[in-house]
Tab-separated table of C-alpha atoms and ligand atoms in Angstrom:
chain	number	residue	atom	x	y	z
A	28	MET	CA	41.726	31.994	19.581
A	29	ASP	CA	39.060	29.320	19.114
A	30	SER	CA	39.831	25.661	18.488
A	31	PHE	CA	37.834	22.639	17.392
A	32	ILE	CA	37.717	19.383	19.350
A	33	VAL	CA	37.052	16.560	16.921
A	34	LYS	CA	36.472	12.904	17.780
A	35	GLY	CA	36.890	10.307	15.062
A	36	PRO	CA	36.509	8.196	13.122
A	37	CYS	CA	33.045	9.376	12.113
A	38	ARG	CA	30.628	8.928	9.241
A	39	LEU	CA	28.644	11.713	7.556
A	40	LYS	CA	25.051	11.338	6.419
A	41	GLY	CA	22.327	13.664	5.218
A	42	ARG	CA	22.191	16.871	3.195
A	43	VAL	CA	24.096	20.136	3.500
A	44	LYS	CA	23.412	23.587	2.051
A	45	ILE	CA	26.458	25.086	0.386
A	46	SER	CA	26.880	28.804	1.121
A	47	GLY	CA	27.481	31.581	-1.364
A	48	SER	CA	31.000	32.037	-2.697
A	49	LYS	CA	33.434	34.094	-0.601
A	50	ASN	CA	35.670	34.638	-3.633
A	51	SER	CA	32.751	35.862	-5.714
A	52	SER	CA	31.200	38.024	-2.985
A	53	LEU	CA	34.404	39.977	-2.317
A	54	PRO	CA	35.005	41.481	-5.795
A	55	ILE	CA	31.279	42.134	-6.266
A	56	ILE	CA	31.127	43.970	-2.917
A	57	PHE	CA	34.101	46.122	-3.974
A	58	ALA	CA	32.426	46.752	-7.359
A	59	SER	CA	29.850	48.846	-5.433
A	60	LEU	CA	32.583	51.535	-5.205
A	61	LEU	CA	32.015	52.114	-8.953
A	62	THR	CA	28.656	53.783	-8.325
A	63	ASP	CA	26.982	56.144	-5.863
A	64	GLU	CA	23.725	54.216	-6.216
A	65	LYS	CA	22.409	51.512	-3.871
A	66	CYS	CA	23.794	48.002	-4.417
A	67	GLU	CA	22.246	44.803	-3.050
A	68	ILE	CA	24.101	41.475	-3.047
A	69	SER	CA	22.476	38.261	-1.824
A	70	ASN	CA	23.661	34.731	-0.956
A	71	VAL	CA	26.705	36.336	0.708
A	72	PRO	CA	28.267	34.031	3.333
A	73	GLN	CA	28.608	35.230	6.917
A	74	LEU	CA	32.437	35.167	7.097
A	75	ALA	CA	35.255	37.161	8.683
A	76	ASP	CA	36.482	38.238	5.230
A	77	ILE	CA	33.077	39.675	4.313
A	78	ASN	CA	33.076	41.660	7.559
A	79	SER	CA	36.557	42.944	6.638
A	80	ALA	CA	35.277	44.072	3.228
A	81	ALA	CA	32.321	45.833	4.905
A	82	ALA	CA	34.735	47.559	7.309
A	83	ILE	CA	36.807	48.882	4.404
A	84	LEU	CA	33.742	50.175	2.527
A	85	SER	CA	32.448	51.846	5.715
A	86	TYR	CA	35.892	53.383	6.342
A	87	CYS	CA	35.779	54.805	2.807
A	88	GLY	CA	32.353	56.341	3.445
A	89	LYS	CA	29.777	53.803	2.233
A	90	LYS	CA	26.775	52.981	4.440
A	91	CYS	CA	26.733	49.172	4.570
A	92	SER	CA	24.401	46.629	6.113
A	93	PHE	CA	24.878	42.868	6.151
A	94	PHE	CA	22.499	40.363	7.670
A	95	SER	CA	21.091	36.942	6.804
A	96	GLY	CA	23.106	36.742	3.605
A	97	LYS	CA	22.073	40.118	2.261
A	98	PHE	CA	24.776	42.752	1.797
A	99	SER	CA	23.697	46.220	0.797
A	100	CYS	CA	25.477	49.540	0.598
A	101	ALA	CA	24.605	53.094	-0.292
A	102	GLU	CA	26.598	56.292	-0.525
A	103	GLU	CA	26.135	59.496	1.453
A	104	GLY	CA	28.835	62.150	1.037
A	105	GLU	CA	32.556	62.077	0.392
A	106	ILE	CA	34.366	58.799	-0.395
A	107	LYS	CA	37.868	58.277	1.032
A	108	THR	CA	40.050	56.656	-1.618
A	109	GLU	CA	42.278	54.623	0.629
A	110	ALA	CA	42.541	51.494	2.773
A	111	PRO	CA	44.848	51.545	5.815
A	112	TYR	CA	47.444	48.889	6.627
A	113	ASP	CA	45.574	47.197	9.477
A	114	MET	CA	42.644	46.560	7.128
A	115	VAL	CA	44.669	45.375	4.120
A	116	ARG	CA	46.863	43.194	6.374
A	117	LYS	CA	43.774	41.318	7.511
A	118	MET	CA	42.593	40.578	4.016
A	119	ARG	CA	44.673	40.709	0.823
A	120	ALA	CA	41.558	40.957	-1.330
A	121	SER	CA	41.382	44.601	-0.145
A	122	VAL	CA	43.568	45.356	-3.177
A	123	LEU	CA	40.338	45.022	-5.167
A	124	ILE	CA	39.421	48.592	-4.136
A	125	ALA	CA	42.070	49.782	-6.609
A	126	GLY	CA	40.235	49.194	-9.899
A	127	PRO	CA	36.963	50.841	-8.845
A	128	MET	CA	38.638	53.772	-7.032
A	129	LEU	CA	40.990	54.522	-9.929
A	130	ALA	CA	38.224	54.450	-12.515
A	131	ARG	CA	35.801	56.565	-10.505
A	132	PHE	CA	38.037	58.974	-8.560
A	133	GLY	CA	41.376	58.826	-10.399
A	134	ARG	CA	43.364	57.898	-7.314
A	135	VAL	CA	43.756	55.232	-4.638
A	136	LYS	CA	46.147	54.588	-1.766
A	137	PHE	CA	46.427	51.319	0.083
A	138	ALA	CA	48.958	49.455	2.146
A	139	LEU	CA	51.008	46.999	0.155
A	140	PRO	CA	49.523	43.672	1.239
A	141	GLY	CA	52.298	41.638	2.867
A	142	GLY	CA	52.756	38.019	1.988
A	143	CYS	CA	50.831	35.341	3.825
A	144	ALA	CA	51.463	31.779	4.959
A	145	ILE	CA	51.076	30.369	1.451
A	146	GLY	CA	53.363	32.734	-0.403
A	147	VAL	CA	54.781	36.178	-1.184
A	148	ARG	CA	51.723	37.054	-3.268
A	149	PRO	CA	52.950	40.136	-5.147
A	150	ILE	CA	50.550	42.471	-6.972
A	151	ASP	CA	52.820	43.365	-9.914
A	152	ILE	CA	50.313	42.079	-12.498
A	153	HIS	CA	47.666	44.441	-11.074
A	154	LEU	CA	50.052	47.433	-11.043
A	155	ASP	CA	51.468	46.784	-14.537
A	156	ALA	CA	47.917	46.659	-15.889
A	157	PHE	CA	46.973	49.984	-14.277
A	158	SER	CA	50.171	51.545	-15.724
A	159	LYS	CA	49.142	50.298	-19.175
A	160	MET	CA	45.796	52.071	-18.603
A	161	GLY	CA	47.680	55.318	-18.046
A	162	ALA	CA	47.980	55.367	-14.246
A	163	SER	CA	51.116	56.378	-12.347
A	164	VAL	CA	52.212	54.044	-9.543
A	165	SER	CA	54.393	55.121	-6.602
A	166	PHE	CA	55.338	53.674	-3.209
A	167	GLU	CA	55.578	55.552	0.063
A	168	GLY	CA	55.871	54.282	3.626
A	169	GLY	CA	54.605	50.815	2.827
A	170	ASN	CA	51.684	52.181	0.804
A	171	VAL	CA	51.119	52.048	-2.915
A	172	ILE	CA	49.676	55.217	-4.448
A	173	ILE	CA	48.083	55.011	-7.889
A	174	LYS	CA	46.866	58.055	-9.782
A	175	ALA	CA	45.235	58.599	-13.169
A	176	SER	CA	43.615	61.841	-14.372
A	177	SER	CA	41.533	59.546	-16.528
A	178	LEU	CA	42.164	55.886	-17.285
A	179	LYS	CA	42.619	54.888	-20.925
A	180	PRO	CA	41.428	51.660	-22.533
A	181	ALA	CA	44.313	49.242	-23.172
A	182	ARG	CA	45.168	45.797	-24.501
A	183	ILE	CA	46.695	43.962	-21.536
A	184	ASN	CA	48.491	40.622	-21.737
A	185	PHE	CA	48.793	38.929	-18.329
A	186	LYS	CA	51.992	36.952	-17.722
A	187	PHE	CA	49.843	34.711	-15.483
A	188	PRO	CA	46.015	34.411	-15.373
A	189	SER	CA	45.765	36.135	-11.988
A	190	VAL	CA	42.228	35.984	-10.528
A	191	GLY	CA	42.541	39.220	-8.566
A	192	ALA	CA	44.244	41.133	-11.369
A	193	THR	CA	41.547	40.017	-13.837
A	194	GLU	CA	38.877	41.255	-11.414
A	195	ASN	CA	40.671	44.542	-10.728
A	196	VAL	CA	41.143	45.351	-14.421
A	197	MET	CA	37.560	44.346	-15.300
A	198	MET	CA	36.251	46.751	-12.663
A	199	ALA	CA	38.577	49.574	-13.757
A	200	ALA	CA	37.690	49.059	-17.430
A	201	ALA	CA	33.944	48.930	-16.689
A	202	LEU	CA	34.045	52.683	-16.033
A	203	THR	CA	36.659	53.578	-18.662
A	204	LYS	CA	35.496	54.804	-22.085
A	205	GLY	CA	36.593	52.587	-24.990
A	206	GLU	CA	37.467	48.908	-25.221
A	207	THR	CA	39.949	47.268	-22.848
A	208	VAL	CA	41.035	43.724	-23.717
A	209	ILE	CA	42.589	41.288	-21.241
A	210	TYR	CA	44.605	38.436	-22.791
A	211	ASN	CA	45.405	35.342	-20.696
A	212	ALA	CA	42.599	36.288	-18.289
A	213	ALA	CA	41.653	34.096	-15.337
A	214	ARG	CA	38.681	31.829	-16.202
A	215	GLU	CA	37.338	30.965	-12.726
A	216	PRO	CA	33.521	30.986	-12.275
A	217	GLU	CA	33.953	33.980	-9.934
A	218	ILE	CA	35.177	36.015	-12.924
A	219	SER	CA	31.954	35.309	-14.833
A	220	ASP	CA	29.901	36.145	-11.749
A	221	LEU	CA	31.634	39.527	-11.357
A	222	ALA	CA	31.117	40.209	-15.072
A	223	GLU	CA	27.376	39.526	-14.663
A	224	ALA	CA	27.182	42.097	-11.861
A	225	LEU	CA	29.180	44.689	-13.857
A	226	ILE	CA	26.910	44.152	-16.884
A	227	LYS	CA	23.904	44.836	-14.617
A	228	MET	CA	25.664	48.097	-13.664
A	229	GLY	CA	25.881	49.081	-17.335
A	230	ALA	CA	29.249	47.791	-18.547
A	231	ASP	CA	29.531	45.855	-21.827
A	232	ILE	CA	31.662	42.723	-21.171
A	233	LYS	CA	32.266	39.842	-23.562
A	234	GLY	CA	34.309	36.670	-22.994
A	235	ALA	CA	34.256	36.453	-19.177
A	236	GLY	CA	35.222	32.887	-18.298
A	237	GLU	CA	37.424	32.615	-21.377
A	238	GLU	CA	41.044	33.613	-22.021
A	239	ILE	CA	40.210	36.901	-23.741
A	240	ILE	CA	37.833	39.343	-22.077
A	241	ARG	CA	36.667	42.499	-23.864
A	242	ILE	CA	35.262	45.293	-21.693
A	243	ARG	CA	33.596	48.423	-23.070
A	244	GLY	CA	33.293	50.874	-20.194
A	245	ALA	CA	30.279	53.109	-19.507
A	246	SER	CA	30.473	56.815	-18.596
A	247	LYS	CA	28.473	56.094	-15.422
A	248	LEU	CA	27.523	52.838	-13.692
A	249	LYS	CA	24.227	52.095	-11.932
A	250	GLY	CA	23.361	50.368	-8.689
A	251	PHE	CA	22.508	46.673	-8.992
A	252	SER	CA	21.126	43.666	-7.195
A	253	HIS	CA	22.841	40.323	-7.657
A	254	GLU	CA	22.851	36.847	-6.123
A	255	VAL	CA	26.356	35.385	-5.955
A	256	ILE	CA	27.127	31.846	-7.096
A	257	CYS	CA	27.745	28.994	-4.668
A	258	ASP	CA	31.099	28.438	-3.068
A	259	ARG	CA	32.695	25.718	-5.202
A	260	ILE	CA	35.594	25.361	-2.763
A	261	GLU	CA	33.283	24.775	0.201
A	262	ALA	CA	31.374	22.261	-1.934
A	263	GLY	CA	34.598	20.506	-2.938
A	264	THR	CA	35.700	20.409	0.697
A	265	PHE	CA	32.489	18.662	1.804
A	266	ILE	CA	32.605	16.219	-1.111
A	267	ILE	CA	36.210	15.268	-0.369
A	268	ALA	CA	35.352	14.911	3.339
A	269	ALA	CA	32.490	12.518	2.535
A	270	CYS	CA	34.812	10.431	0.312
A	271	ALA	CA	37.499	10.334	3.006
A	272	LEU	CA	34.936	9.259	5.617
A	273	LYS	CA	33.313	6.438	3.610
A	274	SER	CA	30.078	8.440	3.663
A	275	GLU	CA	27.156	9.357	1.456
A	276	ILE	CA	25.873	12.923	1.501
A	277	GLU	CA	23.796	15.278	-0.628
A	278	LEU	CA	24.864	18.866	-1.255
A	279	TYR	CA	22.416	21.469	-2.495
A	280	GLY	CA	22.984	24.961	-3.856
A	281	VAL	CA	25.967	23.811	-5.940
A	282	ARG	CA	26.462	23.441	-9.713
A	283	LYS	CA	28.512	20.540	-11.125
A	284	GLU	CA	30.088	22.740	-13.814
A	285	HIS	CA	31.730	24.885	-11.123
A	286	LEU	CA	33.640	21.907	-9.736
A	287	GLY	CA	35.994	21.763	-12.738
A	288	SER	CA	38.443	18.852	-12.786
A	289	LEU	CA	37.668	17.816	-9.189
A	290	TRP	CA	34.712	15.770	-10.476
A	291	ARG	CA	36.867	13.526	-12.702
A	292	LYS	CA	39.559	13.104	-10.052
A	293	LEU	CA	36.985	11.951	-7.489
A	294	ILE	CA	35.548	9.411	-9.949
A	295	LEU	CA	39.088	8.123	-10.614
A	296	SER	CA	39.532	7.685	-6.846
A	297	GLY	CA	36.493	5.379	-6.834
A	298	ALA	CA	33.771	7.775	-5.679
A	299	GLU	CA	30.276	7.760	-7.172
A	300	LEU	CA	28.893	11.186	-7.990
A	301	PHE	CA	25.878	12.485	-9.765
A	302	SER	CA	24.226	15.847	-10.062
A	303	GLU	CA	20.738	17.129	-10.752
A	304	LYS	CA	20.166	20.861	-11.180
A	305	GLU	CA	21.674	22.498	-8.064
A	306	LYS	CA	22.258	19.226	-6.192
A	307	VAL	CA	25.230	16.872	-6.027
A	308	PHE	CA	25.056	13.381	-4.543
A	309	VAL	CA	28.295	11.743	-3.466
A	310	SER	CA	28.959	8.224	-2.287
A	311	ALA	CA	32.434	7.341	-1.050
A	312	PRO	CA	34.666	4.675	-2.612
A	313	GLN	CA	34.773	1.288	-0.903
A	314	LYS	CA	38.542	1.439	-1.320
A	315	ILE	CA	40.129	4.830	-2.050
A	316	LYS	CA	42.323	4.646	-5.168
A	317	PRO	CA	45.413	6.895	-5.218
A	318	VAL	CA	45.043	9.701	-7.780
A	319	ASN	CA	47.714	12.283	-8.662
A	320	ILE	CA	46.726	15.942	-8.934
A	321	SER	CA	48.513	19.010	-10.260
A	322	THR	CA	47.010	22.379	-9.319
A	323	GLY	CA	46.540	25.084	-11.931
A	324	PRO	CA	44.286	27.925	-13.080
A	325	TYR	CA	40.618	27.003	-13.656
A	326	PRO	CA	39.472	24.587	-15.032
A	327	LEU	CA	42.530	22.684	-13.767
A	328	PHE	CA	42.521	21.310	-10.221
A	329	PRO	CA	42.045	24.253	-7.799
A	330	THR	CA	44.901	25.080	-5.441
A	331	ASP	CA	42.241	25.813	-2.806
A	332	LEU	CA	41.370	22.084	-2.691
A	333	GLN	CA	44.935	20.782	-2.693
A	334	ALA	CA	45.234	20.481	1.094
A	335	GLN	CA	41.886	18.692	1.372
A	336	TRP	CA	42.949	16.294	-1.380
A	337	MET	CA	46.163	15.518	0.515
A	338	ALA	CA	44.157	14.542	3.608
A	339	TYR	CA	42.017	12.291	1.375
A	340	MET	CA	45.007	10.679	-0.362
A	341	SER	CA	46.643	9.867	2.979
A	342	LEU	CA	43.851	7.268	3.298
A	343	ALA	CA	44.211	5.878	-0.257
A	344	GLU	CA	45.469	2.374	-1.030
A	345	GLY	CA	48.802	3.385	-2.527
A	346	LYS	CA	51.100	6.234	-3.527
A	347	SER	CA	49.982	9.538	-5.025
A	348	ARG	CA	51.711	12.727	-6.096
A	349	ILE	CA	50.386	16.222	-5.428
A	350	SER	CA	51.966	19.087	-7.393
A	351	GLU	CA	51.294	22.659	-6.209
A	352	ASN	CA	51.892	25.033	-9.132
A	353	ILE	CA	50.111	28.186	-7.945
A	354	PHE	CA	51.635	29.107	-4.569
A	355	GLU	CA	55.220	28.572	-3.496
A	356	ASN	CA	54.522	27.533	0.089
A	357	ARG	CA	51.251	25.695	0.268
A	358	PHE	CA	52.238	22.389	1.917
A	359	MET	CA	52.273	23.455	5.572
A	360	HIS	CA	49.324	21.162	6.275
A	361	ALA	CA	51.574	18.171	5.379
A	362	ALA	CA	53.538	18.359	8.641
A	363	GLU	CA	50.303	18.661	10.621
A	364	LEU	CA	48.711	15.676	8.839
A	365	MET	CA	51.901	13.726	9.591
A	366	ARG	CA	51.305	14.404	13.290
A	367	MET	CA	48.142	12.326	12.829
A	368	GLY	CA	50.139	9.560	11.165
A	369	ALA	CA	49.931	10.461	7.476
A	370	LYS	CA	52.978	9.401	5.450
A	371	ILE	CA	53.962	12.356	3.257
A	372	GLU	CA	57.216	13.442	1.693
A	373	VAL	CA	57.523	17.017	0.400
A	374	LYS	CA	60.077	17.719	-2.337
A	375	GLY	CA	59.862	21.259	-3.735
A	376	LYS	CA	56.486	21.740	-5.423
A	377	ASP	CA	55.613	18.036	-5.154
A	378	ALA	CA	54.290	16.102	-2.183
A	379	PHE	CA	54.320	12.294	-2.282
A	380	VAL	CA	51.605	10.704	-0.174
A	381	ASN	CA	52.053	7.079	0.837
A	382	GLY	CA	48.686	5.650	1.805
A	383	PRO	CA	46.904	4.102	3.484
A	384	ALA	CA	47.782	5.589	6.853
A	385	SER	CA	45.761	4.752	9.926
A	386	LEU	CA	45.366	8.234	11.336
A	387	SER	CA	45.140	8.883	15.071
A	388	GLY	CA	43.926	12.016	16.822
A	389	ALA	CA	46.502	14.715	17.714
A	390	PRO	CA	46.756	18.435	18.498
A	391	VAL	CA	47.310	20.235	15.152
A	392	MET	CA	47.424	23.848	13.984
A	393	ALA	CA	45.791	25.493	10.977
A	394	SER	CA	48.109	27.733	8.912
A	395	ASP	CA	45.604	28.986	6.312
A	396	LEU	CA	41.900	28.498	5.697
A	397	ARG	CA	42.207	25.525	3.344
A	398	ALA	CA	44.909	23.818	5.412
A	399	GLY	CA	42.555	24.173	8.388
A	400	ALA	CA	39.785	22.439	6.462
A	401	ALA	CA	42.173	19.616	5.549
A	402	LEU	CA	43.072	19.117	9.215
A	403	VAL	CA	39.383	18.883	10.132
A	404	ILE	CA	38.974	16.165	7.479
A	405	GLY	CA	42.019	14.335	8.873
A	406	ALA	CA	40.709	14.692	12.425
A	407	MET	CA	37.287	13.264	11.480
A	408	ALA	CA	38.995	10.256	9.846
A	409	ALA	CA	41.481	9.729	12.705
A	410	LYS	CA	40.900	7.368	15.621
A	411	GLY	CA	40.580	9.340	18.855
A	412	GLN	CA	40.434	13.020	19.752
A	413	SER	CA	42.102	15.890	17.882
A	414	LEU	CA	42.442	19.535	18.782
A	415	VAL	CA	42.520	21.797	15.713
A	416	LYS	CA	43.980	25.158	16.767
A	417	ARG	CA	43.764	28.621	15.148
A	418	VAL	CA	40.305	28.049	13.793
A	419	TYR	CA	40.136	31.764	12.916
A	420	HIS	CA	41.787	30.761	9.642
A	421	ILE	CA	38.876	28.437	8.878
A	422	ASP	CA	36.314	31.075	9.884
A	423	ARG	CA	37.640	33.291	7.078
A	424	GLY	CA	36.373	30.908	4.413
A	425	TYR	CA	33.771	28.490	5.788
A	426	GLU	CA	30.388	29.623	7.074
A	427	LYS	CA	29.311	27.679	10.196
A	428	ILE	CA	31.501	24.722	9.225
A	429	GLU	CA	31.269	22.965	12.589
A	430	GLU	CA	27.455	23.327	12.646
A	431	LYS	CA	27.190	21.887	9.143
A	432	LEU	CA	29.506	18.982	9.947
A	433	PHE	CA	27.753	18.344	13.273
A	434	SER	CA	24.387	18.204	11.507
A	435	LEU	CA	25.882	15.579	9.164
A	436	GLY	CA	26.919	13.448	12.137
A	437	ALA	CA	30.485	14.574	12.911
A	438	ASP	CA	31.600	14.799	16.526
A	439	ILE	CA	33.021	18.335	16.398
A	440	LYS	CA	32.669	21.246	18.757
A	441	ARG	CA	34.181	24.710	19.026
A	442	ILE	CA	35.968	25.737	22.200
A	443	LYS	CA	36.386	29.441	22.705
A	444	GLU	CA	39.704	30.517	24.203
B	7	EPZ	C1	42.472	34.228	-5.556
B	7	EPZ	O1	43.592	34.845	-4.964
B	7	EPZ	C2	41.698	33.585	-4.412
B	7	EPZ	N1	41.295	34.620	-3.460
B	7	EPZ	C3	42.589	32.552	-3.716
B	7	EPZ	O2	41.786	31.919	-2.722
B	7	EPZ	C4	43.012	31.498	-4.730
B	7	EPZ	O3	43.878	30.578	-4.109
B	7	EPZ	C5	43.730	32.189	-5.905
B	7	EPZ	O4	42.856	33.185	-6.478
B	7	EPZ	C6	44.116	31.202	-6.998
B	7	EPZ	O5	42.983	30.568	-7.480
B	7	EPZ	C7	40.214	35.370	-3.731
B	7	EPZ	O6	39.575	35.230	-4.765
B	7	EPZ	C8	39.834	36.399	-2.702
B	7	EPZ	P1	46.062	35.041	-8.077
B	7	EPZ	P2	44.514	35.856	-5.846
B	7	EPZ	O7	46.243	36.492	-8.307
B	7	EPZ	O8	43.645	36.660	-6.735
B	7	EPZ	C9	50.797	35.168	-8.422
B	7	EPZ	C10	41.232	31.102	-0.649
B	7	EPZ	O9	41.680	30.082	-0.124
B	7	EPZ	N2	50.589	36.608	-8.675
B	7	EPZ	O10	45.373	34.216	-9.124
B	7	EPZ	O11	45.434	36.553	-4.927
B	7	EPZ	C11	50.521	34.827	-6.971
B	7	EPZ	O12	51.654	35.057	-6.185
B	7	EPZ	C12	42.173	32.034	-1.347
B	7	EPZ	O13	40.023	31.438	-0.708
B	7	EPZ	C13	51.671	37.394	-9.065
B	7	EPZ	O14	52.783	36.907	-9.201
B	7	EPZ	O15	45.326	34.789	-6.704
B	7	EPZ	C14	50.155	33.371	-7.040
B	7	EPZ	O16	51.348	32.611	-7.070
B	7	EPZ	C15	43.626	31.694	-1.073
B	7	EPZ	N3	51.472	38.723	-9.285
B	7	EPZ	C16	49.442	33.239	-8.383
B	7	EPZ	O17	49.838	34.400	-9.152
B	7	EPZ	C17	50.239	39.307	-9.132
B	7	EPZ	O18	50.121	40.526	-9.386
B	7	EPZ	C18	47.926	33.203	-8.267
B	7	EPZ	O19	47.511	34.423	-7.734
B	7	EPZ	C19	49.152	38.491	-8.744
B	7	EPZ	C20	49.344	37.147	-8.526
């Protein structure tokens, strides 16, 4: 397992290209299962999770190729409608094969994705929705088997605006005759991006990005070519890092409107930000002001930036509160930041950060991809050398992160174990 050796404190300077969105690429790659025609997706980041998605499509019978950001797949022959445990275990987003497989082939079998470090992560909202569309759901030997002679359109009210369930139902409905309506849909930019790709395939979708999405399915869907949006979480990670490191950097390939409430929170912390087309300029606060955050569905503060924000707030001049409302166990980075000297108290879904801490380098361990990113931020701000272990977590969600940080002036290098 690789690790990073990071020497701090360091300053960042220069410009960085933000990669395409992992969380937009994954559903759009799985949407290619809805058609037997060639699909081409560009601006796809070179990440472990994308390779996992390609492995699943190849296992099912698609011919995939992926190089220099271009993912393409075509179909020759029979498609297997299942994903085995060792593939689903590696990447929970594999559940997104369900919608396309059900709509096109009337059946799908995949291993129930276990929980992960950040929570139990059930898929009941997905399964309830498929039942409402007329599918039968059964469980056998750790697999879930879903069957439907033909899916029916339905009006589906989500108990929670689940991103994955919204994507799964949109894909299923895109190839289901009639109008399916999702109430309390997720509103993340990745939802709108998937809708754009499905519309190119021939589906009629209205309201993506809002609470109510109406999907009129087509009898057959075409191949498509699509460029995915930028990765707003990678962008937010670099912006928070620059603010934590008293730095000024320019990001390009990112849109301000995708950053949601992060923008306002950074301004409140004393940062200066401005954007121009697909560029964002950030200049760090002289003194970091403590700012409370409470994570929630888009456009509220993203849970995927909560850990990075905690690293930032450990350097602020005063107390802040961080409430995690999406996942039940997403504070594991707190203990690791405390090893560097951060002063944090976790009480249920709230973490109280008592800044400013003068961080010092230490050996720390990543527990999920965003926690790993937060530890890299802490390590770059800390005095001395840190060893960030289990970097494979970070590799799942950040393309060439150490190269990008190194080119901005960070003293970071990967050691292969
Ligand atoms: C997506 O996961 C993202 N992953 C996650 O990013 C992100 O943290 C999450 O959305 C929230 O924004 C991808 O897009 C591949 P959810 P997803 O369904 O779809 C509960 C990262 O760091 N829930 O919106 O799995 C669930 O337990 C990853 O890139 C149910 O109870 O998220 C969680 O508490 C981490 N039943 C909450 O909803 C269900 O059927 C949000 O889950 C589904 C979800």
